[in-house]
Amino acid sequence: MSATPVVDRQPDGGQTAARLATHGSAAVRFTASLALTLFGLVLVTFLIARVVPIDPVLVMVGDRASPETYEKARQALGLDRPLYEQFFLYLSKVVVGDLGQSIMTGDDVLSDTLRVFPATLELAVIGTLLGSCLGIPLGVLAAVRRGRIADHVVRILSLVGYSLPVFWLGLVLLLVFYAKLEWVAGPGRIDIAYQYTVPEVTGFVLLDALLAGDWGAFTNAISHLILPASILGYFSMAYIARMTRSLMIEQLSQEYVLAARAKGVPASAVVWRHAFANVRVPVLTVVTLTFAYLLEGAVLTETVFAWPGLGLYITQALFSADLNAVLGGTLIIGICFVLINRGADLLYRVFDPRTR
Amino acid sequence: MKRSLMRLCLSVMMMMCLAGIVARAETPEDTLIMAHAIDDVTSFDPAEVFEFVGGEISNNVYLRLVVRDENDFTKIAGGAAESWEVSDDGLTFTFKMRPDLVFASGNPVTAEDAAFSLQRVVKLAKSPAFILTQFGWSAENVDEHVRAVDEQTLQLQIEKPFAPTLVLNALSAGVGAVVEKAEVMSHEKDGDLGHGWLRSNSAGAGAFVIRDWRPNEVIVLEANDKYYLGKPTLNRIIVRHVPESTTERLMLEQGDVDIARQLGSAQLEAISSSSDLKIDIAEKSTILYLGLNQGMKELADPKVREAIRWLVDYDTIAEKLLKRQYRTHQAVLARGNFAASTDTPYGFDPEKAKSLLAEAGYPEGFKLELDVFAASPFQEIAEAIQSNFAQAGIQVSIVASDRRQTLTKYRARNHQAVLMVWSPDYGDPHSTIDFFVTNPDNSDASTTKTAAWRNKWFDPELKKIADAAILERDTAKREEMYAEIQRGLQTNSPIVVLFQQTEPTAMRKNVENWVSGPAFDTYVFRGITK
């Protein structure tokens, strides 16, 4: 009796050790790939920022500064050193979490990006949710009704969503829903009346309003959010629906679908339980990519809606030749990309047993 | 699936309705909300502020030693100093501080605060420091030359007997702002004279205090109830960052903002007939000019430069493209400033230009690159110039770039022709004349990057007059000297002044007493009502 548990425990222990070793090496691989990706990102962004024909000292001290002030600022930015030295100096600071100071705001870049990031994240999350909730069913519907009116409608919607300039659409929607119909609040994240009554805890206006128990502020924030989020949602929807449609069309033409139909499986079960189950992983990839894109690609929406997010921050930093802010913002986006992809990898295991 | 789709659509519609039925909060009665592009704000420290929005906020948060008279901006009036005297040799300025003046904190404003404020500008050596260092002050000697004789008396020693108007005008710039020494120094870190703290806070005796600043988002000013001329009419001024001008227009029309600062010509035209809105037009000191690089052999010929002056259809461009934004002006000193010339000797005359070009040996014209900011209205002006110049055979190719990129190229003298903006740093003509006339070293290695140097040009005669003008204490003589310099620049220099800015500000009809003033830092908010 006493030997059995020992024998039983041995393989268990072996499996655990093997599992731990696998997890361990996965973690090492992940960390190494993260580090390599970020190193490449910093290097490329650094070089691009350096070849832009804008003098960063000029941005910092202005056109009328005395030669002494100019030289002092140039040295403070480290521009008097060789390029490789500037790069490694920057890198050594980044490693310890110092992203440097922004010329544009005068604050350190890390606190700047942490300040503006919630605004973008809030918009991107709602946009992706709207885009997925509409895009996936519409894509499936279009595939099922391929060649019929529903398919044409979805395809036109997707095409329009894909081709319309976001800038133009934003202004038109503002004109209609804000200026003419007055259904929604205007640009910005929340009305000035609420801006200083809701304590900033998380940086997410919706969450902060809820935490403060201020229903008025919460509905006001939704009223501000709905238009930019709908625009992003629409553009995500267009992409997700298009991709879901083509993935589903491929699955619906497979023999197992024909077999299921022949066996008399209900139509909805054939579509959702059989065909859709096989496109969940690629659809997840599409949704993940869309989300990651919205994190840094919402700059035009942020401009039109005066939404103080990360996209706007990086763009204005680019125009200001604010090297630290550009590099820092890009790094944050890069980290998000890697983490989102990693998250998607983990979700694949949930949806696809073969990857476990 | 149909049912789930229906449910989904219903939820989205409910969310829309929920948002739609939310009554939008009214703009508070005691608060002015202004839509503006505030992305140029990097600091509110008066020793550093040198950008447009920072300048206008600074003027409302700090009381300067002396100020530009709000009723006549060409004149200087008392600010933190009530009166002043200049010694006979012109080297010593003695200021009497205004009695009973207090900071927003309630502490008295003393001569020591004023001395400290000027000293820290020189010691910190940020961008606008040159306005004070031109008087011979340096980090090493400024404590000796700027000192508080007693609590109410401030004494300044300058290196040369500069014209008193020059010194006073320089002190009426942002660098003349008086900061509260004790408050600022209580926040000093690593010998920064409180700069890190003052970048985003205020310690002044102006009409407002800075309550909040979120870069690229919002600036909140709150009324200073201890302001020496009385508490401002409104309790709060909120400046919201709205980067897109069409969005600004919609917000103004909806009443979500009281003032919109960035509307273009077409948007202003569109709202001009609205019964709820009005447009204020203020003459500014900013000019638009063409800089012609003398390194290009064609442009170095005086006849070609003169031909170019006859080749711009000034009035048509001003009327058609720049309505409410710019008007024709041909001298470097902008109208409304001391000694400014209002002569406009040049008009559009392609025939005359052609014959001048023929005399210069270019009867068929030549090719010319024109650098310009990739923004409205600069690109439109460049296109108009392109078409004007073509009438005399000059084929202009427009190089439109980001503002800072164009400026970097101009500062490196890599342009052929450039369409550029100039705005004086303080109220005295010397600020402008110095920029267009001074060029001590025309080599590429020079560190003095004035407009004269950037265009590889120098006229020793004009420089001589300019040097004499800064020492001339007779105002009438000084005015004549500047008139002569302006004539010289107008007829024989690579600087072709085209237009002067007029700033249109769109606002709700109930907004009254908007004061813009001629410069980037002369806005006065304290009297605004709504």
PDB file of C-alpha atoms in Angstrom, chain B residues 5-234:
ATOM      1  CA  LEU B   5     -28.909  39.982 -33.955  1.00  0.00           C
ATOM      2  CA  MET B   6     -32.146  41.712 -33.038  1.00  0.00           C
ATOM      3  CA  ARG B   7     -31.116  41.739 -29.393  1.00  0.00           C
ATOM      4  CA  LEU B   8     -27.761  43.210 -30.311  1.00  0.00           C
ATOM      5  CA  CYS B   9     -29.270  45.970 -32.419  1.00  0.00           C
ATOM      6  CA  LEU B  10     -31.736  46.784 -29.666  1.00  0.00           C
ATOM      7  CA  SER B  11     -28.958  47.114 -27.087  1.00  0.00           C
ATOM      8  CA  VAL B  12     -26.981  49.441 -29.335  1.00  0.00           C
ATOM      9  CA  MET B  13     -30.087  51.545 -29.936  1.00  0.00           C
ATOM     10  CA  MET B  14     -30.777  51.651 -26.198  1.00  0.00           C
ATOM     11  CA  MET B  15     -27.256  52.872 -25.550  1.00  0.00           C
ATOM     12  CA  MET B  16     -27.704  55.554 -28.188  1.00  0.00           C
ATOM     13  CA  CYS B  17     -31.006  56.643 -26.643  1.00  0.00           C
ATOM     14  CA  LEU B  18     -29.499  56.595 -23.163  1.00  0.00           C
ATOM     15  CA  ALA B  19     -26.763  58.883 -24.330  1.00  0.00           C
ATOM     16  CA  GLY B  20     -29.211  60.986 -26.313  1.00  0.00           C
ATOM     17  CA  ILE B  21     -31.560  61.717 -23.454  1.00  0.00           C
ATOM     18  CA  VAL B  22     -28.723  62.907 -21.271  1.00  0.00           C
ATOM     19  CA  ALA B  23     -29.270  66.598 -20.795  1.00  0.00           C
ATOM     20  CA  ARG B  24     -25.981  68.310 -21.524  1.00  0.00           C
ATOM     21  CA  ALA B  25     -24.708  70.464 -18.697  1.00  0.00           C
ATOM     22  CA  GLU B  26     -24.981  74.173 -19.470  1.00  0.00           C
ATOM     23  CA  THR B  27     -21.817  76.245 -19.714  1.00  0.00           C
ATOM     24  CA  PRO B  28     -21.548  77.802 -16.248  1.00  0.00           C
ATOM     25  CA  GLU B  29     -22.478  81.486 -16.056  1.00  0.00           C
ATOM     26  CA  ASP B  30     -19.308  82.478 -14.227  1.00  0.00           C
ATOM     27  CA  THR B  31     -16.947  80.565 -16.536  1.00  0.00           C
ATOM     28  CA  LEU B  32     -15.611  81.373 -19.967  1.00  0.00           C
ATOM     29  CA  ILE B  33     -14.807  78.337 -22.079  1.00  0.00           C
ATOM     30  CA  MET B  34     -12.438  78.853 -24.952  1.00  0.00           C
ATOM     31  CA  ALA B  35     -11.563  76.342 -27.678  1.00  0.00           C
ATOM     32  CA  HIS B  36      -7.941  76.709 -28.706  1.00  0.00           C
ATOM     33  CA  ALA B  37      -4.964  74.681 -29.904  1.00  0.00           C
ATOM     34  CA  ILE B  38      -2.791  74.527 -26.781  1.00  0.00           C
ATOM     35  CA  ASP B  39      -0.244  71.997 -27.992  1.00  0.00           C
ATOM     36  CA  ASP B  40       2.497  74.641 -28.029  1.00  0.00           C
ATOM     37  CA  VAL B  41       2.355  75.102 -24.247  1.00  0.00           C
ATOM     38  CA  THR B  42       5.425  73.647 -22.617  1.00  0.00           C
ATOM     39  CA  SER B  43       5.730  75.828 -19.529  1.00  0.00           C
ATOM     40  CA  PHE B  44       4.127  78.689 -17.608  1.00  0.00           C
ATOM     41  CA  ASP B  45       7.353  79.811 -15.972  1.00  0.00           C
ATOM     42  CA  PRO B  46       7.750  83.465 -17.079  1.00  0.00           C
ATOM     43  CA  ALA B  47      11.489  82.856 -17.382  1.00  0.00           C
ATOM     44  CA  GLU B  48      10.756  80.293 -20.077  1.00  0.00           C
ATOM     45  CA  VAL B  49       7.400  81.149 -21.692  1.00  0.00           C
ATOM     46  CA  PHE B  50       7.964  82.102 -25.298  1.00  0.00           C
ATOM     47  CA  GLU B  51       5.126  80.448 -27.175  1.00  0.00           C
ATOM     48  CA  PHE B  52       1.777  81.865 -28.162  1.00  0.00           C
ATOM     49  CA  VAL B  53      -0.661  80.295 -25.704  1.00  0.00           C
ATOM     50  CA  GLY B  54       1.853  80.305 -22.849  1.00  0.00           C
ATOM     51  CA  GLY B  55       2.390  84.016 -23.522  1.00  0.00           C
ATOM     52  CA  GLU B  56      -1.260  84.930 -23.291  1.00  0.00           C
ATOM     53  CA  ILE B  57      -1.794  82.890 -20.127  1.00  0.00           C
ATOM     54  CA  SER B  58       1.314  84.423 -18.553  1.00  0.00           C
ATOM     55  CA  ASN B  59      -0.015  87.936 -19.186  1.00  0.00           C
ATOM     56  CA  ASN B  60      -3.137  87.099 -17.193  1.00  0.00           C
ATOM     57  CA  VAL B  61      -1.442  85.251 -14.373  1.00  0.00           C
ATOM     58  CA  TYR B  62       1.482  87.585 -13.689  1.00  0.00           C
ATOM     59  CA  LEU B  63       1.714  91.299 -13.223  1.00  0.00           C
ATOM     60  CA  ARG B  64       4.802  92.601 -15.031  1.00  0.00           C
ATOM     61  CA  LEU B  65       7.052  95.306 -13.681  1.00  0.00           C
ATOM     62  CA  VAL B  66       5.650  97.666 -16.294  1.00  0.00           C
ATOM     63  CA  VAL B  67       2.875  96.848 -18.750  1.00  0.00           C
ATOM     64  CA  ARG B  68       1.676  97.906 -22.175  1.00  0.00           C
ATOM     65  CA  ASP B  69      -1.202 100.352 -21.774  1.00  0.00           C
ATOM     66  CA  GLU B  70      -4.430  98.519 -22.623  1.00  0.00           C
ATOM     67  CA  ASN B  71      -5.925 101.703 -24.089  1.00  0.00           C
ATOM     68  CA  ASP B  72      -2.919 102.407 -26.298  1.00  0.00           C
ATOM     69  CA  PHE B  73      -0.565  99.483 -26.634  1.00  0.00           C
ATOM     70  CA  THR B  74       2.240 101.685 -28.003  1.00  0.00           C
ATOM     71  CA  LYS B  75       2.553 103.239 -24.534  1.00  0.00           C
ATOM     72  CA  ILE B  76       4.025 101.858 -21.336  1.00  0.00           C
ATOM     73  CA  ALA B  77       2.108 102.066 -18.061  1.00  0.00           C
ATOM     74  CA  GLY B  78       2.882 101.076 -14.493  1.00  0.00           C
ATOM     75  CA  GLY B  79       2.489  97.452 -13.510  1.00  0.00           C
ATOM     76  CA  ALA B  80       4.003  96.073 -10.322  1.00  0.00           C
ATOM     77  CA  ALA B  81       6.063  99.271 -10.358  1.00  0.00           C
ATOM     78  CA  GLU B  82       3.996 102.398 -10.003  1.00  0.00           C
ATOM     79  CA  SER B  83       6.590 104.850 -11.308  1.00  0.00           C
ATOM     80  CA  TRP B  84      10.193 105.029 -12.493  1.00  0.00           C
ATOM     81  CA  GLU B  85      13.054 107.420 -13.066  1.00  0.00           C
ATOM     82  CA  VAL B  86      16.007 107.268 -15.444  1.00  0.00           C
ATOM     83  CA  SER B  87      19.346 108.763 -14.392  1.00  0.00           C
ATOM     84  CA  ASP B  88      20.868 111.534 -16.489  1.00  0.00           C
ATOM     85  CA  ASP B  89      23.527 109.226 -17.902  1.00  0.00           C
ATOM     86  CA  GLY B  90      20.759 106.807 -18.937  1.00  0.00           C
ATOM     87  CA  LEU B  91      22.430 103.894 -17.165  1.00  0.00           C
ATOM     88  CA  THR B  92      20.313 103.608 -14.008  1.00  0.00           C
ATOM     89  CA  PHE B  93      16.585 102.909 -13.851  1.00  0.00           C
ATOM     90  CA  THR B  94      14.905 103.282 -10.453  1.00  0.00           C
ATOM     91  CA  PHE B  95      11.433 101.808  -9.986  1.00  0.00           C
ATOM     92  CA  LYS B  96       9.030 102.522  -7.131  1.00  0.00           C
ATOM     93  CA  MET B  97       6.882  99.495  -6.399  1.00  0.00           C
ATOM     94  CA  ARG B  98       3.122  99.893  -6.167  1.00  0.00           C
ATOM     95  CA  PRO B  99       2.209 100.208  -2.478  1.00  0.00           C
ATOM     96  CA  ASP B 100      -0.139  97.625  -0.929  1.00  0.00           C
ATOM     97  CA  LEU B 101       0.245  95.335  -3.918  1.00  0.00           C
ATOM     98  CA  VAL B 102      -0.133  91.673  -2.984  1.00  0.00           C
ATOM     99  CA  PHE B 103       0.344  88.331  -4.704  1.00  0.00           C
ATOM    100  CA  ALA B 104      -2.576  85.936  -5.151  1.00  0.00           C
ATOM    101  CA  SER B 105      -1.291  84.276  -1.964  1.00  0.00           C
ATOM    102  CA  GLY B 106      -1.940  87.491  -0.037  1.00  0.00           C
ATOM    103  CA  ASN B 107       1.746  88.219   0.579  1.00  0.00           C
ATOM    104  CA  PRO B 108       3.072  91.690  -0.327  1.00  0.00           C
ATOM    105  CA  VAL B 109       4.897  92.275  -3.622  1.00  0.00           C
ATOM    106  CA  THR B 110       8.265  93.809  -2.805  1.00  0.00           C
ATOM    107  CA  ALA B 111      11.232  95.146  -4.747  1.00  0.00           C
ATOM    108  CA  GLU B 112      13.082  92.029  -3.629  1.00  0.00           C
ATOM    109  CA  ASP B 113      10.514  89.869  -5.459  1.00  0.00           C
ATOM    110  CA  ALA B 114      10.937  92.002  -8.582  1.00  0.00           C
ATOM    111  CA  ALA B 115      14.745  91.814  -8.412  1.00  0.00           C
ATOM    112  CA  PHE B 116      14.637  88.057  -7.874  1.00  0.00           C
ATOM    113  CA  SER B 117      12.288  87.621 -10.855  1.00  0.00           C
ATOM    114  CA  LEU B 118      14.620  89.441 -13.258  1.00  0.00           C
ATOM    115  CA  GLN B 119      17.710  87.750 -11.841  1.00  0.00           C
ATOM    116  CA  ARG B 120      16.246  84.276 -12.249  1.00  0.00           C
ATOM    117  CA  VAL B 121      15.379  84.956 -15.917  1.00  0.00           C
ATOM    118  CA  VAL B 122      19.035  85.727 -16.572  1.00  0.00           C
ATOM    119  CA  LYS B 123      20.345  82.859 -14.427  1.00  0.00           C
ATOM    120  CA  LEU B 124      18.033  80.237 -15.871  1.00  0.00           C
ATOM    121  CA  ALA B 125      19.051  81.367 -19.406  1.00  0.00           C
ATOM    122  CA  LYS B 126      15.945  79.973 -21.100  1.00  0.00           C
ATOM    123  CA  SER B 127      14.802  81.134 -24.546  1.00  0.00           C
ATOM    124  CA  PRO B 128      13.550  84.662 -23.712  1.00  0.00           C
ATOM    125  CA  ALA B 129      16.561  85.502 -21.512  1.00  0.00           C
ATOM    126  CA  PHE B 130      18.182  87.421 -24.396  1.00  0.00           C
ATOM    127  CA  ILE B 131      15.593  90.172 -23.921  1.00  0.00           C
ATOM    128  CA  LEU B 132      17.319  91.023 -20.623  1.00  0.00           C
ATOM    129  CA  THR B 133      20.893  89.939 -21.332  1.00  0.00           C
ATOM    130  CA  GLN B 134      21.086  92.519 -24.144  1.00  0.00           C
ATOM    131  CA  PHE B 135      21.432  95.104 -21.333  1.00  0.00           C
ATOM    132  CA  GLY B 136      24.776  93.601 -20.383  1.00  0.00           C
ATOM    133  CA  TRP B 137      23.424  91.336 -17.639  1.00  0.00           C
ATOM    134  CA  SER B 138      24.853  87.880 -17.155  1.00  0.00           C
ATOM    135  CA  ALA B 139      24.430  85.138 -14.559  1.00  0.00           C
ATOM    136  CA  GLU B 140      27.621  86.436 -12.918  1.00  0.00           C
ATOM    137  CA  ASN B 141      26.777  90.156 -12.707  1.00  0.00           C
ATOM    138  CA  VAL B 142      22.987  90.274 -12.574  1.00  0.00           C
ATOM    139  CA  ASP B 143      22.823  90.324  -8.759  1.00  0.00           C
ATOM    140  CA  GLU B 144      24.879  93.517  -8.795  1.00  0.00           C
ATOM    141  CA  HIS B 145      23.021  95.157 -11.652  1.00  0.00           C
ATOM    142  CA  VAL B 146      19.509  94.273 -10.551  1.00  0.00           C
ATOM    143  CA  ARG B 147      18.901  94.892  -6.868  1.00  0.00           C
ATOM    144  CA  ALA B 148      16.335  95.972  -4.329  1.00  0.00           C
ATOM    145  CA  VAL B 149      17.480  99.167  -2.627  1.00  0.00           C
ATOM    146  CA  ASP B 150      14.688  98.840  -0.078  1.00  0.00           C
ATOM    147  CA  GLU B 151      11.348  97.101   0.108  1.00  0.00           C
ATOM    148  CA  GLN B 152       9.753  99.533  -2.343  1.00  0.00           C
ATOM    149  CA  THR B 153      12.671 100.489  -4.583  1.00  0.00           C
ATOM    150  CA  LEU B 154      14.186  98.485  -7.386  1.00  0.00           C
ATOM    151  CA  GLN B 155      17.293  99.652  -9.189  1.00  0.00           C
ATOM    152  CA  LEU B 156      18.578  98.445 -12.553  1.00  0.00           C
ATOM    153  CA  GLN B 157      22.007  99.232 -13.986  1.00  0.00           C
ATOM    154  CA  ILE B 158      22.451  98.784 -17.722  1.00  0.00           C
ATOM    155  CA  GLU B 159      25.625  98.547 -19.740  1.00  0.00           C
ATOM    156  CA  LYS B 160      24.942 101.253 -22.334  1.00  0.00           C
ATOM    157  CA  PRO B 161      22.612 104.244 -22.285  1.00  0.00           C
ATOM    158  CA  PHE B 162      19.881 102.495 -24.258  1.00  0.00           C
ATOM    159  CA  ALA B 163      16.772 104.446 -25.193  1.00  0.00           C
ATOM    160  CA  PRO B 164      14.463 104.289 -22.145  1.00  0.00           C
ATOM    161  CA  THR B 165      11.543 103.142 -24.323  1.00  0.00           C
ATOM    162  CA  LEU B 166      13.623 100.144 -25.388  1.00  0.00           C
ATOM    163  CA  VAL B 167      14.388  99.171 -21.775  1.00  0.00           C
ATOM    164  CA  LEU B 168      10.817  99.704 -20.607  1.00  0.00           C
ATOM    165  CA  ASN B 169       9.349  97.817 -23.549  1.00  0.00           C
ATOM    166  CA  ALA B 170      11.666  94.909 -22.836  1.00  0.00           C
ATOM    167  CA  LEU B 171      10.556  94.904 -19.197  1.00  0.00           C
ATOM    168  CA  SER B 172       6.918  94.872 -20.306  1.00  0.00           C
ATOM    169  CA  ALA B 173       7.527  91.500 -21.992  1.00  0.00           C
ATOM    170  CA  GLY B 174       6.837  88.205 -20.188  1.00  0.00           C
ATOM    171  CA  VAL B 175      10.337  88.220 -18.668  1.00  0.00           C
ATOM    172  CA  GLY B 176       9.274  91.288 -16.655  1.00  0.00           C
ATOM    173  CA  ALA B 177       6.697  89.240 -14.727  1.00  0.00           C
ATOM    174  CA  VAL B 178       7.096  89.425 -10.960  1.00  0.00           C
ATOM    175  CA  VAL B 179       7.055  86.057  -9.187  1.00  0.00           C
ATOM    176  CA  GLU B 180       6.746  85.496  -5.438  1.00  0.00           C
ATOM    177  CA  LYS B 181      10.279  84.720  -4.311  1.00  0.00           C
ATOM    178  CA  ALA B 182       9.418  82.901  -1.068  1.00  0.00           C
ATOM    179  CA  GLU B 183       6.817  80.677  -2.715  1.00  0.00           C
ATOM    180  CA  VAL B 184       9.007  79.846  -5.723  1.00  0.00           C
ATOM    181  CA  MET B 185      12.112  79.160  -3.647  1.00  0.00           C
ATOM    182  CA  SER B 186      10.162  76.877  -1.294  1.00  0.00           C
ATOM    183  CA  HIS B 187       9.789  74.590  -4.321  1.00  0.00           C
ATOM    184  CA  GLU B 188      13.422  74.804  -5.466  1.00  0.00           C
ATOM    185  CA  LYS B 189      15.073  71.520  -6.389  1.00  0.00           C
ATOM    186  CA  ASP B 190      18.752  71.036  -7.277  1.00  0.00           C
ATOM    187  CA  GLY B 191      19.289  74.773  -7.673  1.00  0.00           C
ATOM    188  CA  ASP B 192      16.578  75.156 -10.334  1.00  0.00           C
ATOM    189  CA  LEU B 193      15.249  78.385  -8.755  1.00  0.00           C
ATOM    190  CA  GLY B 194      11.833  76.750  -8.560  1.00  0.00           C
ATOM    191  CA  HIS B 195      11.663  76.268 -12.333  1.00  0.00           C
ATOM    192  CA  GLY B 196      10.365  72.696 -12.154  1.00  0.00           C
ATOM    193  CA  TRP B 197       7.450  73.783  -9.987  1.00  0.00           C
ATOM    194  CA  LEU B 198       6.718  77.061 -11.752  1.00  0.00           C
ATOM    195  CA  ARG B 199       6.429  75.300 -15.091  1.00  0.00           C
ATOM    196  CA  SER B 200       2.954  74.108 -14.182  1.00  0.00           C
ATOM    197  CA  ASN B 201       1.988  76.373 -11.278  1.00  0.00           C
ATOM    198  CA  SER B 202       1.743  80.083 -10.743  1.00  0.00           C
ATOM    199  CA  ALA B 203       3.006  82.486  -8.085  1.00  0.00           C
ATOM    200  CA  GLY B 204       2.047  85.889  -9.399  1.00  0.00           C
ATOM    201  CA  ALA B 205       0.024  88.994  -8.748  1.00  0.00           C
ATOM    202  CA  GLY B 206      -1.992  88.817 -11.982  1.00  0.00           C
ATOM    203  CA  ALA B 207      -5.742  88.732 -12.421  1.00  0.00           C
ATOM    204  CA  PHE B 208      -5.872  84.924 -12.456  1.00  0.00           C
ATOM    205  CA  VAL B 209      -4.076  81.925 -10.989  1.00  0.00           C
ATOM    206  CA  ILE B 210      -3.405  78.625 -12.730  1.00  0.00           C
ATOM    207  CA  ARG B 211      -5.648  75.976 -11.195  1.00  0.00           C
ATOM    208  CA  ASP B 212      -4.956  73.106 -13.579  1.00  0.00           C
ATOM    209  CA  TRP B 213      -2.968  72.344 -16.690  1.00  0.00           C
ATOM    210  CA  ARG B 214      -3.181  69.059 -18.524  1.00  0.00           C
ATOM    211  CA  PRO B 215      -0.937  69.193 -21.586  1.00  0.00           C
ATOM    212  CA  ASN B 216      -2.895  68.985 -24.834  1.00  0.00           C
ATOM    213  CA  GLU B 217      -6.136  68.868 -22.884  1.00  0.00           C
ATOM    214  CA  VAL B 218      -7.075  71.831 -20.739  1.00  0.00           C
ATOM    215  CA  ILE B 219      -5.872  74.916 -18.879  1.00  0.00           C
ATOM    216  CA  VAL B 220      -7.979  76.217 -16.007  1.00  0.00           C
ATOM    217  CA  LEU B 221      -7.523  79.727 -14.642  1.00  0.00           C
ATOM    218  CA  GLU B 222      -9.273  80.939 -11.533  1.00  0.00           C
ATOM    219  CA  ALA B 223      -9.916  84.579 -10.651  1.00  0.00           C
ATOM    220  CA  ASN B 224      -7.554  86.199  -8.164  1.00  0.00           C
ATOM    221  CA  ASP B 225      -9.825  88.067  -5.770  1.00  0.00           C
ATOM    222  CA  LYS B 226      -6.820  90.016  -4.449  1.00  0.00           C
ATOM    223  CA  TYR B 227      -5.936  91.511  -7.847  1.00  0.00           C
ATOM    224  CA  TYR B 228      -5.074  95.175  -7.394  1.00  0.00           C
ATOM    225  CA  LEU B 229      -7.580  96.409 -10.001  1.00  0.00           C
ATOM    226  CA  GLY B 230     -10.362  94.309  -8.506  1.00  0.00           C
ATOM    227  CA  LYS B 231     -11.458  90.719  -8.939  1.00  0.00           C
ATOM    228  CA  PRO B 232     -12.071  89.760 -12.595  1.00  0.00           C
ATOM    229  CA  THR B 233     -15.676  89.624 -13.726  1.00  0.00           C
ATOM    230  CA  LEU B 234     -15.605  85.890 -14.426  1.00  0.00           C
TER     231      LEU B 234
END
